[in-house]
Structures are given as C-alpha cells and as structure tokens.
GROMACS .gro file of C-alpha atoms in nm:
model
  466
    1MET     CA    1  28.642   0.399   2.907
    2ILE     CA    2  28.502   0.224   2.598
    3PRO     CA    3  28.807   0.097   2.401
    4VAL     CA    4  28.756   0.132   2.026
    5ARG     CA    5  28.725  -0.202   1.850
    6GLY     CA    6  28.868  -0.299   1.513
    7VAL     CA    7  29.163  -0.057   1.517
    8ASP     CA    8  29.447  -0.268   1.657
    9GLY     CA    9  29.771  -0.162   1.488
   10ALA     CA   10  29.602   0.108   1.278
   11LYS     CA   11  29.716   0.468   1.250
   12VAL     CA   12  29.412   0.689   1.318
   13ALA     CA   13  29.413   1.068   1.287
   14VAL     CA   14  29.219   1.277   1.540
   15LEU     CA   15  29.126   1.636   1.452
   16GLY     CA   16  29.022   1.857   1.746
   17LEU     CA   17  29.140   1.780   2.099
   18GLY     CA   18  28.860   1.914   2.315
   19ARG     CA   19  28.653   1.693   2.545
   20SER     CA   20  28.534   1.450   2.278
   21GLY     CA   21  28.853   1.450   2.071
   22LEU     CA   22  29.088   1.375   2.358
   23ALA     CA   23  28.852   1.104   2.485
   24ALA     CA   24  28.851   0.953   2.135
   25ALA     CA   25  29.232   0.953   2.128
   26ARG     CA   26  29.245   0.772   2.463
   27ALA     CA   27  28.988   0.515   2.355
   28LEU     CA   28  29.168   0.455   2.026
   29ARG     CA   29  29.495   0.397   2.211
   30ALA     CA   30  29.318   0.159   2.449
   31GLY     CA   31  29.194  -0.033   2.145
   32GLY     CA   32  29.547  -0.076   2.011
   33ALA     CA   33  29.550   0.208   1.756
   34GLU     CA   34  29.822   0.468   1.705
   35PRO     CA   35  29.644   0.807   1.736
   36ILE     CA   36  29.795   1.094   1.533
   37CYS     CA   37  29.646   1.412   1.680
   38TRP     CA   38  29.608   1.774   1.579
   39ASP     CA   39  29.441   2.090   1.707
   40ASP     CA   40  29.503   2.450   1.597
   41ASN     CA   41  29.531   2.557   1.961
   42PRO     CA   42  29.889   2.511   2.093
   43ALA     CA   43  29.770   2.484   2.455
   44THR     CA   44  29.536   2.201   2.361
   45ARG     CA   45  29.816   2.022   2.176
   46ASP     CA   46  30.036   2.061   2.483
   47ARG     CA   47  29.774   1.884   2.698
   48ALA     CA   48  29.754   1.597   2.451
   49GLU     CA   49  30.133   1.564   2.431
   50ALA     CA   50  30.148   1.560   2.811
   51GLU     CA   51  29.940   1.241   2.791
   52GLY     CA   52  30.187   1.090   2.548
   53PHE     CA   53  30.002   1.152   2.223
   54THR     CA   54  30.184   1.245   1.904
   55CYS     CA   55  30.067   1.573   1.754
   56THR     CA   56  30.127   1.618   1.381
   57ASP     CA   57  30.003   1.896   1.155
   58LEU     CA   58  29.740   1.712   0.951
   59SER     CA   59  29.725   1.991   0.694
   60ARG     CA   60  30.077   1.919   0.567
   61GLN     CA   61  30.138   1.738   0.239
   62GLY     CA   62  30.125   1.360   0.277
   63ALA     CA   63  29.978   1.368   0.628
   64PHE     CA   64  29.727   1.095   0.542
   65GLU     CA   65  29.970   0.838   0.411
   66ASP     CA   66  29.906   0.508   0.593
   67VAL     CA   67  29.621   0.666   0.794
   68ALA     CA   68  29.322   0.432   0.832
   69SER     CA   69  29.063   0.695   0.925
   70LEU     CA   70  29.010   1.051   1.048
   71ILE     CA   71  28.807   1.120   1.363
   72VAL     CA   72  28.664   1.472   1.366
   73SER     CA   73  28.536   1.666   1.667
   74PRO     CA   74  28.176   1.789   1.628
   75GLY     CA   75  28.253   2.162   1.609
   76ILE     CA   76  28.466   2.122   1.295
   77PRO     CA   77  28.279   2.157   0.961
   78HIS     CA   78  28.311   1.860   0.727
   79LEU     CA   79  28.091   1.983   0.440
   80TYR     CA   80  27.908   2.315   0.489
   81PRO     CA   81  27.958   2.607   0.478
   82HIS     CA   82  28.288   2.461   0.352
   83PRO     CA   83  28.499   2.165   0.468
   84ASN     CA   84  28.783   2.219   0.709
   85PRO     CA   85  29.108   2.190   0.506
   86VAL     CA   86  29.216   1.882   0.700
   87VAL     CA   87  28.882   1.711   0.641
   88LEU     CA   88  28.901   1.802   0.272
   89ALA     CA   89  29.250   1.650   0.251
   90ALA     CA   90  29.119   1.327   0.405
   91LEU     CA   91  28.828   1.318   0.160
   92GLU     CA   92  29.063   1.370  -0.134
   93ALA     CA   93  29.289   1.092  -0.003
   94GLY     CA   94  28.992   0.857   0.029
   95VAL     CA   95  29.041   0.825   0.405
   96PRO     CA   96  28.714   0.744   0.589
   97VAL     CA   97  28.592   1.031   0.808
   98ASP     CA   98  28.404   0.951   1.131
   99ASN     CA   99  28.348   1.090   1.480
  100ASP     CA  100  28.343   0.966   1.837
  101ILE     CA  101  27.973   0.877   1.815
  102GLY     CA  102  28.044   0.640   1.528
  103LEU     CA  103  28.332   0.485   1.722
  104PHE     CA  104  28.108   0.442   2.027
  105PHE     CA  105  27.829   0.260   1.846
  106ARG     CA  106  28.068   0.018   1.677
  107SER     CA  107  28.256  -0.052   2.002
  108PHE     CA  108  27.991  -0.048   2.277
  109ALA     CA  109  27.874  -0.411   2.263
  110THR     CA  110  28.135  -0.670   2.361
  111SER     CA  111  28.157  -1.041   2.438
  112ALA     CA  112  28.126  -0.950   2.808
  113TRP     CA  113  27.756  -0.902   2.742
  114ASP     CA  114  27.722  -1.279   2.708
  115ASN     CA  115  27.729  -1.290   3.088
  116HIS     CA  116  27.450  -1.032   3.128
  117ASP     CA  117  27.096  -1.144   3.205
  118THR     CA  118  26.964  -0.823   3.045
  119PRO     CA  119  27.163  -0.665   2.760
  120PRO     CA  120  27.251  -0.297   2.810
  121ARG     CA  121  27.056  -0.048   2.601
  122VAL     CA  122  27.124   0.289   2.441
  123VAL     CA  123  26.873   0.574   2.429
  124ALA     CA  124  26.971   0.854   2.189
  125VAL     CA  125  26.796   1.192   2.197
  126THR     CA  126  26.810   1.455   1.923
  127GLY     CA  127  26.605   1.758   1.815
  128SER     CA  128  26.634   2.136   1.811
  129ASN     CA  129  26.514   2.225   2.160
  130GLY     CA  130  26.472   2.028   2.480
  131LYS     CA  131  26.715   1.747   2.405
  132SER     CA  132  26.938   1.828   2.705
  133THR     CA  133  26.644   1.840   2.946
  134THR     CA  134  26.488   1.528   2.794
  135SER     CA  135  26.816   1.336   2.818
  136ALA     CA  136  26.881   1.448   3.176
  137LEU     CA  137  26.522   1.371   3.270
  138ILE     CA  138  26.541   1.016   3.131
  139HIS     CA  139  26.864   0.963   3.325
  140HIS     CA  140  26.703   1.103   3.641
  141ILE     CA  141  26.396   0.881   3.611
  142LEU     CA  142  26.607   0.569   3.559
  143THR     CA  143  26.837   0.654   3.849
  144GLU     CA  144  26.545   0.725   4.083
  145ALA     CA  145  26.392   0.391   3.981
  146GLY     CA  146  26.713   0.210   4.075
  147ARG     CA  147  26.824   0.138   3.718
  148ALA     CA  148  27.192   0.173   3.627
  149SER     CA  149  27.217   0.473   3.393
  150GLN     CA  150  27.493   0.686   3.240
  151LEU     CA  151  27.445   1.023   3.068
  152ALA     CA  152  27.679   1.132   2.789
  153GLY     CA  153  27.722   1.286   2.444
  154ASN     CA  154  27.642   1.653   2.408
  155ILE     CA  155  27.578   1.659   2.783
  156GLY     CA  156  27.774   1.508   3.068
  157ARG     CA  157  28.065   1.286   2.971
  158GLY     CA  158  28.217   1.214   2.632
  159VAL     CA  159  28.070   0.891   2.494
  160LEU     CA  160  28.402   0.706   2.492
  161ASP     CA  161  28.468   0.810   2.853
  162LEU     CA  162  28.175   0.600   2.972
  163ASP     CA  163  28.222   0.296   3.191
  164PRO     CA  164  28.149  -0.047   3.042
  165PRO     CA  165  27.777  -0.098   3.109
  166GLU     CA  166  27.638  -0.308   3.391
  167ASP     CA  167  27.388  -0.588   3.346
  168GLY     CA  168  27.067  -0.414   3.235
  169GLY     CA  169  27.235  -0.074   3.229
  170VAL     CA  170  27.115   0.212   3.011
  171VAL     CA  171  27.325   0.475   2.835
  172VAL     CA  172  27.139   0.799   2.759
  173LEU     CA  173  27.299   1.008   2.484
  174GLU     CA  174  27.214   1.363   2.386
  175LEU     CA  175  27.317   1.400   2.021
  176SER     CA  176  27.337   1.725   1.827
  177SER     CA  177  27.300   1.749   1.451
  178TYR     CA  178  27.677   1.793   1.431
  179GLN     CA  179  27.717   1.451   1.591
  180THR     CA  180  27.450   1.259   1.400
  181ASP     CA  181  27.550   1.409   1.064
  182LEU     CA  182  27.892   1.245   1.045
  183ALA     CA  183  27.873   0.926   1.254
  184ARG     CA  184  27.927   0.616   1.038
  185ALA     CA  185  27.745   0.396   1.290
  186LEU     CA  186  27.417   0.491   1.461
  187THR     CA  187  27.239   0.200   1.628
  188PRO     CA  188  27.043   0.311   1.936
  189ASP     CA  189  26.782   0.083   2.090
  190VAL     CA  190  26.551   0.381   2.147
  191ALA     CA  191  26.575   0.702   1.943
  192VAL     CA  192  26.401   1.028   2.041
  193PHE     CA  193  26.320   1.328   1.821
  194THR     CA  194  26.195   1.622   2.029
  195ASN     CA  195  26.111   1.891   1.771
  196LEU     CA  196  26.257   2.094   1.487
  197SER     CA  197  26.312   2.468   1.448
  198PRO     CA  198  26.566   2.659   1.235
  199ASP     CA  199  26.916   2.643   1.382
  200HIS     CA  200  27.272   2.584   1.259
  201LEU     CA  201  27.149   2.648   0.905
  202ASP     CA  202  27.490   2.753   0.774
  203ARG     CA  203  27.642   2.426   0.897
  204HIS     CA  204  27.376   2.218   0.715
  205ALA     CA  205  27.310   2.438   0.409
  206GLY     CA  206  26.951   2.509   0.512
  207LEU     CA  207  26.662   2.361   0.707
  208GLY     CA  208  26.640   2.052   0.485
  209GLY     CA  209  27.000   1.959   0.553
  210TYR     CA  210  26.952   2.025   0.926
  211PHE     CA  211  26.653   1.790   0.938
  212ALA     CA  212  26.837   1.531   0.729
  213ALA     CA  213  27.121   1.527   0.982
  214LYS     CA  214  26.879   1.450   1.265
  215ARG     CA  215  26.680   1.201   1.057
  216ARG     CA  216  26.995   0.989   1.018
  217LEU     CA  217  26.957   0.872   1.379
  218PHE     CA  218  26.639   0.694   1.271
  219ALA     CA  219  26.704   0.609   0.907
  220GLU     CA  220  27.058   0.477   0.961
  221GLY     CA  221  27.005   0.331   1.305
  222GLY     CA  222  26.679   0.141   1.276
  223PRO     CA  223  26.594   0.172   1.649
  224ASP     CA  224  26.366  -0.083   1.812
  225ARG     CA  225  26.149   0.204   1.936
  226ALA     CA  226  26.116   0.562   1.812
  227VAL     CA  227  25.974   0.842   2.029
  228ILE     CA  228  25.886   1.131   1.798
  229GLY     CA  229  25.747   1.478   1.862
  230VAL     CA  230  25.481   1.538   1.597
  231ASP     CA  231  25.397   1.905   1.652
  232GLU     CA  232  25.591   2.005   1.339
  233PRO     CA  233  25.557   1.866   0.985
  234GLU     CA  234  25.906   1.714   1.001
  235GLY     CA  235  25.811   1.508   1.306
  236LEU     CA  236  25.490   1.392   1.143
  237PHE     CA  237  25.686   1.292   0.836
  238LEU     CA  238  25.948   1.106   1.040
  239ALA     CA  239  25.684   0.919   1.242
  240ASP     CA  240  25.508   0.820   0.920
  241GLN     CA  241  25.834   0.690   0.771
  242MET     CA  242  25.916   0.483   1.078
  243ALA     CA  243  25.573   0.321   1.122
  244GLU     CA  244  25.415   0.041   0.917
  245GLY     CA  245  25.068   0.177   0.997
  246PRO     CA  246  24.862   0.374   1.251
  247ALA     CA  247  24.867   0.088   1.503
  248ASP     CA  248  25.243   0.026   1.487
  249ASP     CA  249  25.347   0.078   1.849
  250ARG     CA  250  25.718   0.077   1.764
  251VAL     CA  251  25.658   0.450   1.715
  252ILE     CA  252  25.537   0.656   2.012
  253ARG     CA  253  25.400   0.992   1.901
  254VAL     CA  254  25.442   1.287   2.140
  255SER     CA  255  25.251   1.617   2.135
  256VAL     CA  256  25.175   1.923   2.343
  257SER     CA  257  24.937   2.074   2.088
  258ARG     CA  258  24.653   1.823   2.066
  259LYS     CA  259  24.487   1.515   2.209
  260MET     CA  260  24.581   1.192   2.032
  261THR     CA  261  24.372   0.878   2.081
  262GLY     CA  262  24.435   0.669   1.768
  263PRO     CA  263  24.510   0.295   1.754
  264GLY     CA  264  24.883   0.334   1.819
  265TRP     CA  265  25.088   0.452   2.118
  266GLN     CA  266  25.069   0.822   2.207
  267VAL     CA  267  25.184   1.044   2.493
  268PHE     CA  268  25.060   1.402   2.499
  269SER     CA  269  25.012   1.695   2.736
  270ARG     CA  270  24.719   1.935   2.748
  271LYS     CA  271  24.667   2.209   3.008
  272GLY     CA  272  24.943   2.062   3.221
  273PHE     CA  273  24.819   1.702   3.224
  274LEU     CA  274  25.025   1.424   3.065
  275SER     CA  275  24.824   1.137   2.918
  276GLU     CA  276  24.932   0.805   2.773
  277TYR     CA  277  24.704   0.627   2.526
  278ARG     CA  278  24.748   0.280   2.376
  279LYS     CA  279  24.507   0.123   2.129
  280GLY     CA  280  24.263   0.409   2.185
  281ARG     CA  281  24.251   0.371   2.565
  282GLN     CA  282  24.409   0.584   2.835
  283VAL     CA  283  24.659   0.386   3.042
  284GLY     CA  284  24.840   0.661   3.233
  285SER     CA  285  24.807   1.022   3.348
  286ILE     CA  286  25.026   1.268   3.542
  287ASP     CA  287  24.955   1.625   3.660
  288LEU     CA  288  25.267   1.816   3.556
  289ARG     CA  289  25.157   2.156   3.688
  290ALA     CA  290  25.313   2.104   4.029
  291VAL     CA  291  25.648   1.982   3.893
  292LYS     CA  292  25.869   2.285   3.965
  293GLY     CA  293  26.163   2.161   3.762
  294LEU     CA  294  25.955   2.150   3.442
  295PRO     CA  295  25.769   2.480   3.394
  296GLY     CA  296  25.581   2.554   3.071
  297ALA     CA  297  25.450   2.362   2.772
  298HIS     CA  298  25.798   2.314   2.624
  299ASN     CA  299  25.910   2.132   2.936
  300HIS     CA  300  25.588   1.931   2.934
  301GLN     CA  301  25.692   1.812   2.588
  302ASN     CA  302  26.025   1.704   2.737
  303ALA     CA  303  25.839   1.523   3.014
  304CYS     CA  304  25.620   1.343   2.759
  305ALA     CA  305  25.924   1.222   2.564
  306ALA     CA  306  26.107   1.109   2.879
  307TYR     CA  307  25.792   0.936   3.006
  308ALA     CA  308  25.757   0.750   2.675
  309VAL     CA  309  26.117   0.629   2.693
  310ALA     CA  310  26.076   0.516   3.054
  311ARG     CA  311  25.762   0.323   2.961
  312THR     CA  312  25.950   0.158   2.675
  313LEU     CA  313  26.214   0.053   2.928
  314GLY     CA  314  25.949  -0.109   3.147
  315LEU     CA  315  25.884   0.147   3.421
  316ALA     CA  316  25.535   0.192   3.566
  317PRO     CA  317  25.355   0.529   3.542
  318LYS     CA  318  25.357   0.579   3.921
  319VAL     CA  319  25.732   0.523   3.937
  320ILE     CA  320  25.785   0.777   3.659
  321GLU     CA  321  25.554   1.029   3.826
  322GLU     CA  322  25.744   1.010   4.154
  323ALA     CA  323  26.074   1.066   3.972
  324LEU     CA  324  25.937   1.364   3.777
  325ARG     CA  325  25.843   1.536   4.100
  326SER     CA  326  26.198   1.515   4.231
  327TYR     CA  327  26.360   1.642   3.910
  328PRO     CA  328  26.563   1.955   3.996
  329GLY     CA  329  26.599   2.092   3.643
  330LEU     CA  330  26.916   2.165   3.446
  331PRO     CA  331  27.137   2.471   3.488
  332HIS     CA  332  27.059   2.749   3.237
  333ARG     CA  333  26.737   2.581   3.117
  334SER     CA  334  26.422   2.726   3.278
  335GLN     CA  335  26.623   2.727   3.601
  336VAL     CA  336  26.448   2.899   3.891
  337ILE     CA  337  26.734   3.063   4.079
  338ALA     CA  338  26.552   3.277   4.336
  339GLU     CA  339  26.215   3.398   4.460
  340ALA     CA  340  26.190   3.721   4.658
  341ASP     CA  341  25.908   3.965   4.734
  342GLY     CA  342  25.676   3.780   4.499
  343VAL     CA  343  25.919   3.800   4.205
  344THR     CA  344  26.062   3.483   4.047
  345TYR     CA  345  26.403   3.485   3.878
  346VAL     CA  346  26.459   3.233   3.598
  347ASN     CA  347  26.779   3.158   3.406
  348ASP     CA  348  26.714   3.021   3.056
  349SER     CA  349  27.044   3.126   2.900
  350LYS     CA  350  27.029   2.811   2.683
  351ALA     CA  351  26.739   2.974   2.491
  352THR     CA  352  26.979   3.074   2.214
  353ASN     CA  353  26.731   3.069   1.924
  354VAL     CA  354  26.392   3.228   1.868
  355ASP     CA  355  26.195   2.904   1.905
  356SER     CA  356  26.340   2.813   2.244
  357ALA     CA  357  26.298   3.173   2.363
  358ALA     CA  358  25.935   3.175   2.249
  359LYS     CA  359  25.869   2.861   2.450
  360ALA     CA  360  26.031   3.016   2.756
  361LEU     CA  361  25.812   3.326   2.718
  362GLY     CA  362  25.504   3.105   2.711
  363ALA     CA  363  25.583   2.950   3.048
  364PHE     CA  364  25.518   3.253   3.273
  365PRO     CA  365  25.226   3.501   3.300
  366ARG     CA  366  25.406   3.837   3.334
  367ILE     CA  367  25.770   3.874   3.233
  368ARG     CA  368  26.055   4.120   3.269
  369TRP     CA  369  26.253   3.983   2.976
  370ILE     CA  370  26.633   4.005   2.949
  371CYS     CA  371  26.725   3.928   2.590
  372GLY     CA  372  26.978   3.998   2.317
  373GLY     CA  373  27.322   3.888   2.204
  374LEU     CA  374  27.462   3.759   1.877
  375GLU     CA  375  27.155   3.736   1.657
  376LYS     CA  376  27.109   3.420   1.453
  377GLU     CA  377  27.009   3.389   1.089
  378GLY     CA  378  26.640   3.448   1.019
  379GLY     CA  379  26.570   3.747   1.244
  380LEU     CA  380  26.327   3.777   1.534
  381GLY     CA  381  26.000   3.775   1.337
  382PRO     CA  382  25.888   3.424   1.445
  383LEU     CA  383  25.936   3.525   1.810
  384LEU     CA  384  25.706   3.827   1.811
  385PRO     CA  385  25.373   3.641   1.845
  386ALA     CA  386  25.503   3.492   2.173
  387THR     CA  387  25.566   3.823   2.352
  388GLY     CA  388  25.215   3.876   2.487
  389SER     CA  389  25.326   3.804   2.843
  390VAL     CA  390  25.619   4.047   2.830
  391ALA     CA  391  25.577   4.361   3.041
  392LYS     CA  392  25.910   4.499   2.921
  393ALA     CA  393  26.232   4.385   2.754
  394TYR     CA  394  26.581   4.474   2.874
  395VAL     CA  395  26.821   4.425   2.584
  396ILE     CA  396  27.186   4.326   2.621
  397GLY     CA  397  27.464   4.269   2.369
  398ARG     CA  398  27.687   4.471   2.141
  399GLU     CA  399  27.402   4.514   1.891
  400ALA     CA  400  27.137   4.583   2.155
  401ALA     CA  401  26.989   4.880   1.969
  402ASN     CA  402  26.930   4.682   1.651
  403PHE     CA  403  26.788   4.391   1.849
  404ALA     CA  404  26.550   4.622   2.039
  405MET     CA  405  26.424   4.783   1.717
  406GLN     CA  406  26.288   4.445   1.602
  407LEU     CA  407  26.078   4.386   1.914
  408ASN     CA  408  25.707   4.459   1.943
  409VAL     CA  409  25.717   4.536   2.318
  410GLU     CA  410  25.856   4.821   2.525
  411ALA     CA  411  26.233   4.774   2.526
  412GLU     CA  412  26.517   4.940   2.714
  413ILE     CA  413  26.869   4.924   2.572
  414CYS     CA  414  27.093   4.808   2.856
  415THR     CA  415  27.388   4.653   2.670
  416THR     CA  416  27.538   4.488   2.981
  417MET     CA  417  27.393   4.216   3.200
  418ALA     CA  418  27.456   4.425   3.512
  419ARG     CA  419  27.245   4.712   3.381
  420ALA     CA  420  26.968   4.481   3.254
  421VAL     CA  421  26.939   4.303   3.588
  422GLU     CA  422  26.946   4.632   3.779
  423ARG     CA  423  26.662   4.780   3.570
  424ALA     CA  424  26.450   4.464   3.562
  425MET     CA  425  26.473   4.419   3.939
  426ALA     CA  426  26.394   4.785   4.000
  427GLU     CA  427  26.074   4.767   3.794
  428ALA     CA  428  25.957   4.414   3.882
  429GLU     CA  429  25.637   4.380   4.084
  430ALA     CA  430  25.492   4.091   4.283
  431GLY     CA  431  25.378   3.823   4.039
  432ASP     CA  432  25.643   3.911   3.779
  433THR     CA  433  25.912   3.678   3.649
  434VAL     CA  434  26.253   3.822   3.562
  435LEU     CA  435  26.353   3.590   3.279
  436LEU     CA  436  26.682   3.558   3.094
  437ALA     CA  437  26.588   3.404   2.758
  438PRO     CA  438  26.825   3.573   2.511
  439ALA     CA  439  26.697   3.440   2.174
  440ALA     CA  440  27.055   3.485   2.058
  441ALA     CA  441  27.400   3.333   2.087
  442SER     CA  442  27.634   3.456   2.360
  443PHE     CA  443  27.961   3.499   2.172
  444ASP     CA  444  27.946   3.877   2.134
  445GLN     CA  445  28.003   3.914   2.510
  446TYR     CA  446  28.061   3.566   2.661
  447ASP     CA  447  28.255   3.249   2.585
  448SER     CA  448  27.941   3.036   2.618
  449PHE     CA  449  27.574   3.043   2.716
  450GLU     CA  450  27.684   2.895   3.050
  451ARG     CA  451  27.903   3.199   3.124
  452ARG     CA  452  27.615   3.428   3.034
  453GLY     CA  453  27.380   3.240   3.268
  454GLU     CA  454  27.636   3.246   3.547
  455ASP     CA  455  27.671   3.623   3.509
  456PHE     CA  456  27.293   3.663   3.530
  457MET     CA  457  27.276   3.448   3.844
  458ALA     CA  458  27.565   3.630   4.007
  459GLU     CA  459  27.404   3.971   3.944
  460ILE     CA  460  27.068   3.854   4.084
  461LYS     CA  461  27.219   3.696   4.394
  462ALA     CA  462  27.447   3.992   4.466
  463ARG     CA  463  27.157   4.238   4.449
  464LEU     CA  464  26.926   4.023   4.658
  465ALA     CA  465  27.201   3.979   4.918
  466GLY     CA  466  27.274   4.352   4.925
   0.00000   0.00000   0.00000
C-alpha cells in the first residue's frame, strides 16, 4: 500500500467504492485521514463498512462541512455531460476534487528513497488504443530483464494498492482520460502517448476535450522523457510542444506509417521491422513478424512505444528483443485462443471503437468477422475502408440489423454470440481467421468487454471440443 501523505487528521470524502475508490479509502486511512465514503450501491457500501469505513450520503445538505477534499472514482462524471450531484456540491462548497492518481503522485516518493542507490521511476501510458498492451508489454520487458516492476492504474492493481518501490524499481501505469482529466498531481518520469481516435466524447464534450485530458499528462507533469505516437495530428502537435527543436531527444517519436530519420530520437515500424534511429543513424532493429503475441501494425506500434520506454530505462536492444518474443499477449486484445484445421480464432473483444476494430481487421488476411453491440457516437463510416480483408460479417447485439445495414460487406444477422460463432465456424476455410472485434461497447448484452470475450472463447472451445 502507498499511504497518502499530507492528510493526517483530515476528513476526506471518497465517492465511488469500486477497486480504486476502496483502495483510496484504505490508503487515506493509512496516512492518518478520516475517510467519509459513499457509493449508490448498497452492496458496495456494505463491503466498505465491513472494513470499518464510515459511509455517509454525500448528497445530503451540509455533507461537505469540515471536509478537506473529495476523491472521485474515474467512472463518475465531474464536468461533462454534467457533473455528478455530489461532485457539484463539492465544487459549490469550494472543496478540492481529486482522484486516486493525484493522491498517488503526491505520495509515492518518500524519505525511504534516500537509502536507494537508484531512485524508483514511474512510466505512465495514455492514448485511445493500445495503452493496455503497451503498459503490459513494458512491464513484461522489465520483468524479463530482471528489473523490479509493478503494473497498475487502469490495468492490474489500483495505484494506491502498490507496494513501496524497491531500489531501482519501476511502476508502469496505464491511465485513461478519465484518470488524467481530474488528477491534481501528474509527475511521471516517462510519459507515453500511443494515439488518438474519437472515444468517450460525451464525457469530454468532444474530441478537443478528450485530447486535452490526455495532454495533461505531459503539460502538467513535465516528464523527463516523452514517447509520443505521431501518426495523428494530435500526436505531432504534442511532440512539437514538448520538444525544444528537431534534435531534442527528450522526445521519442513513434510511427507505424513512415520512416523517420531526422536528427532526434525515433522508433518506427515498417513492413514488420522495428527500427530505432538517433541523430540520423540506425542503432537498433527487430523483426516483429514472428512475435505471435503482437500481430498486426497496431501491435507493432505498441511494440515501438514499449521499446522506446525500455531504451530510456537503459535496456539494450537485444534484451528487449528477447523479451518481446516471449510476450504472451493480453486477454481480449488480439488474443489467439485456438488454431484448428487451418483456421485461427482471435479474441479482440477490447476493440470497442471503430479505430481499434479497424486496426484488428488490418492484422489478418482473410477474416470471418464477429462484430456488433452497443454502437458508439459517430457511426461506422470510418471503419468501412478497413474491411477489405473481411470475407463475411456475423453481427451480434440487440441492434444487429441496424449495425449490419451500415456495413459494406456481406453480413449475417446473428444477434447472439452462440449463433455468430456457429455460423462463422461452419463457413470458415483453411487460412481464415475467425475474429471477434466488435467495434462497439458490450453493455447491450454483457456486463463488460471481458464477459463478451469470455463468451466467445467458451463457444469456440466447446465447439472445437465437441
């Protein structure tokens, strides 16, 4: 646990008692604060009270008297599309609003570091797509290289549940826009921006607000090193803002769309080959085509970003290459779950928006595509140019018919996962990939994208076993 600093004797309100909220309450108590907790879910409140926390309805009149601050869980809106009533009450009372990420960054470094030969470091990864894989890949590379590493944030453990870092240890954080938008402290040693595509637009009042939330990790934090994907205008802009000039190697530019050989520090991938250039000269190269855990150009972008971070942390290219080859991949993200009779089965249930689904479609030559679900704002138009490898789509979800009408490939309305898997497997031929890449949220039929992916895997495995 990372006890929160600077709160001894203070009354601190905690709104939302899921994984991050309950961890924040524990860390606040460990730092000497008096946590006052609330969640709309009675079962969640019961769990908190079982740990000895006081639960008080923070929406009642006068709830913020003598409260020093409000800690808000990431899923709770604080501004758009409209503030949660409790957050609004705190704002009106002038009570500072923060989240667990802000608490972490202000509490992570302690006097115990005086005894370390090498100070611990924090790597923070944000972006629209690939941030989970990039974070997990950095953690994997460090672990394989014998470096002490912990993975947390939007993946793995809550940030305040982490162990105090070892000498030379590295904490790798995956941070969503919900987390970076509100944190009052953001001070990573290395910050990573993977890419940007439209997502969560209602929560940020448009694409500009969404980008601004992610940009805070760099603008507020002032990292020693910034690893930035520059295949979109926003990334180019961010890299330009962070650098003093073309040769400023505090910024490492990452691309999977072009070769970059300028005077600075670049890592890019073309035709499956990763290249590192510094001061106009190539200093490293890795063939990514044989890395099974990282199929497709979108995963090659993740590999480039993770490679750049590992180089910043002092690892040699050969050490990184060896670790990449042993990377198993993450569940529900380009996850190869089976191969039978020449057909490959891939679970990419995390492809919940059109951009991530388009990247998944670009990773395989001939696809039986299972798609559909709760459609996100903006429609499917940007996805259609990426469907050239699709032999047929099998559409699931409550609005499957409407979803199918927007596609430019042959589509069969299946509605359920069981029917979609049955039909895709029946029609798949040797060389095909049966791919779940929904391009939609899961909440019309499932509690989460994980549940959707698990259902897909269970259907595949049951049919192959039978």
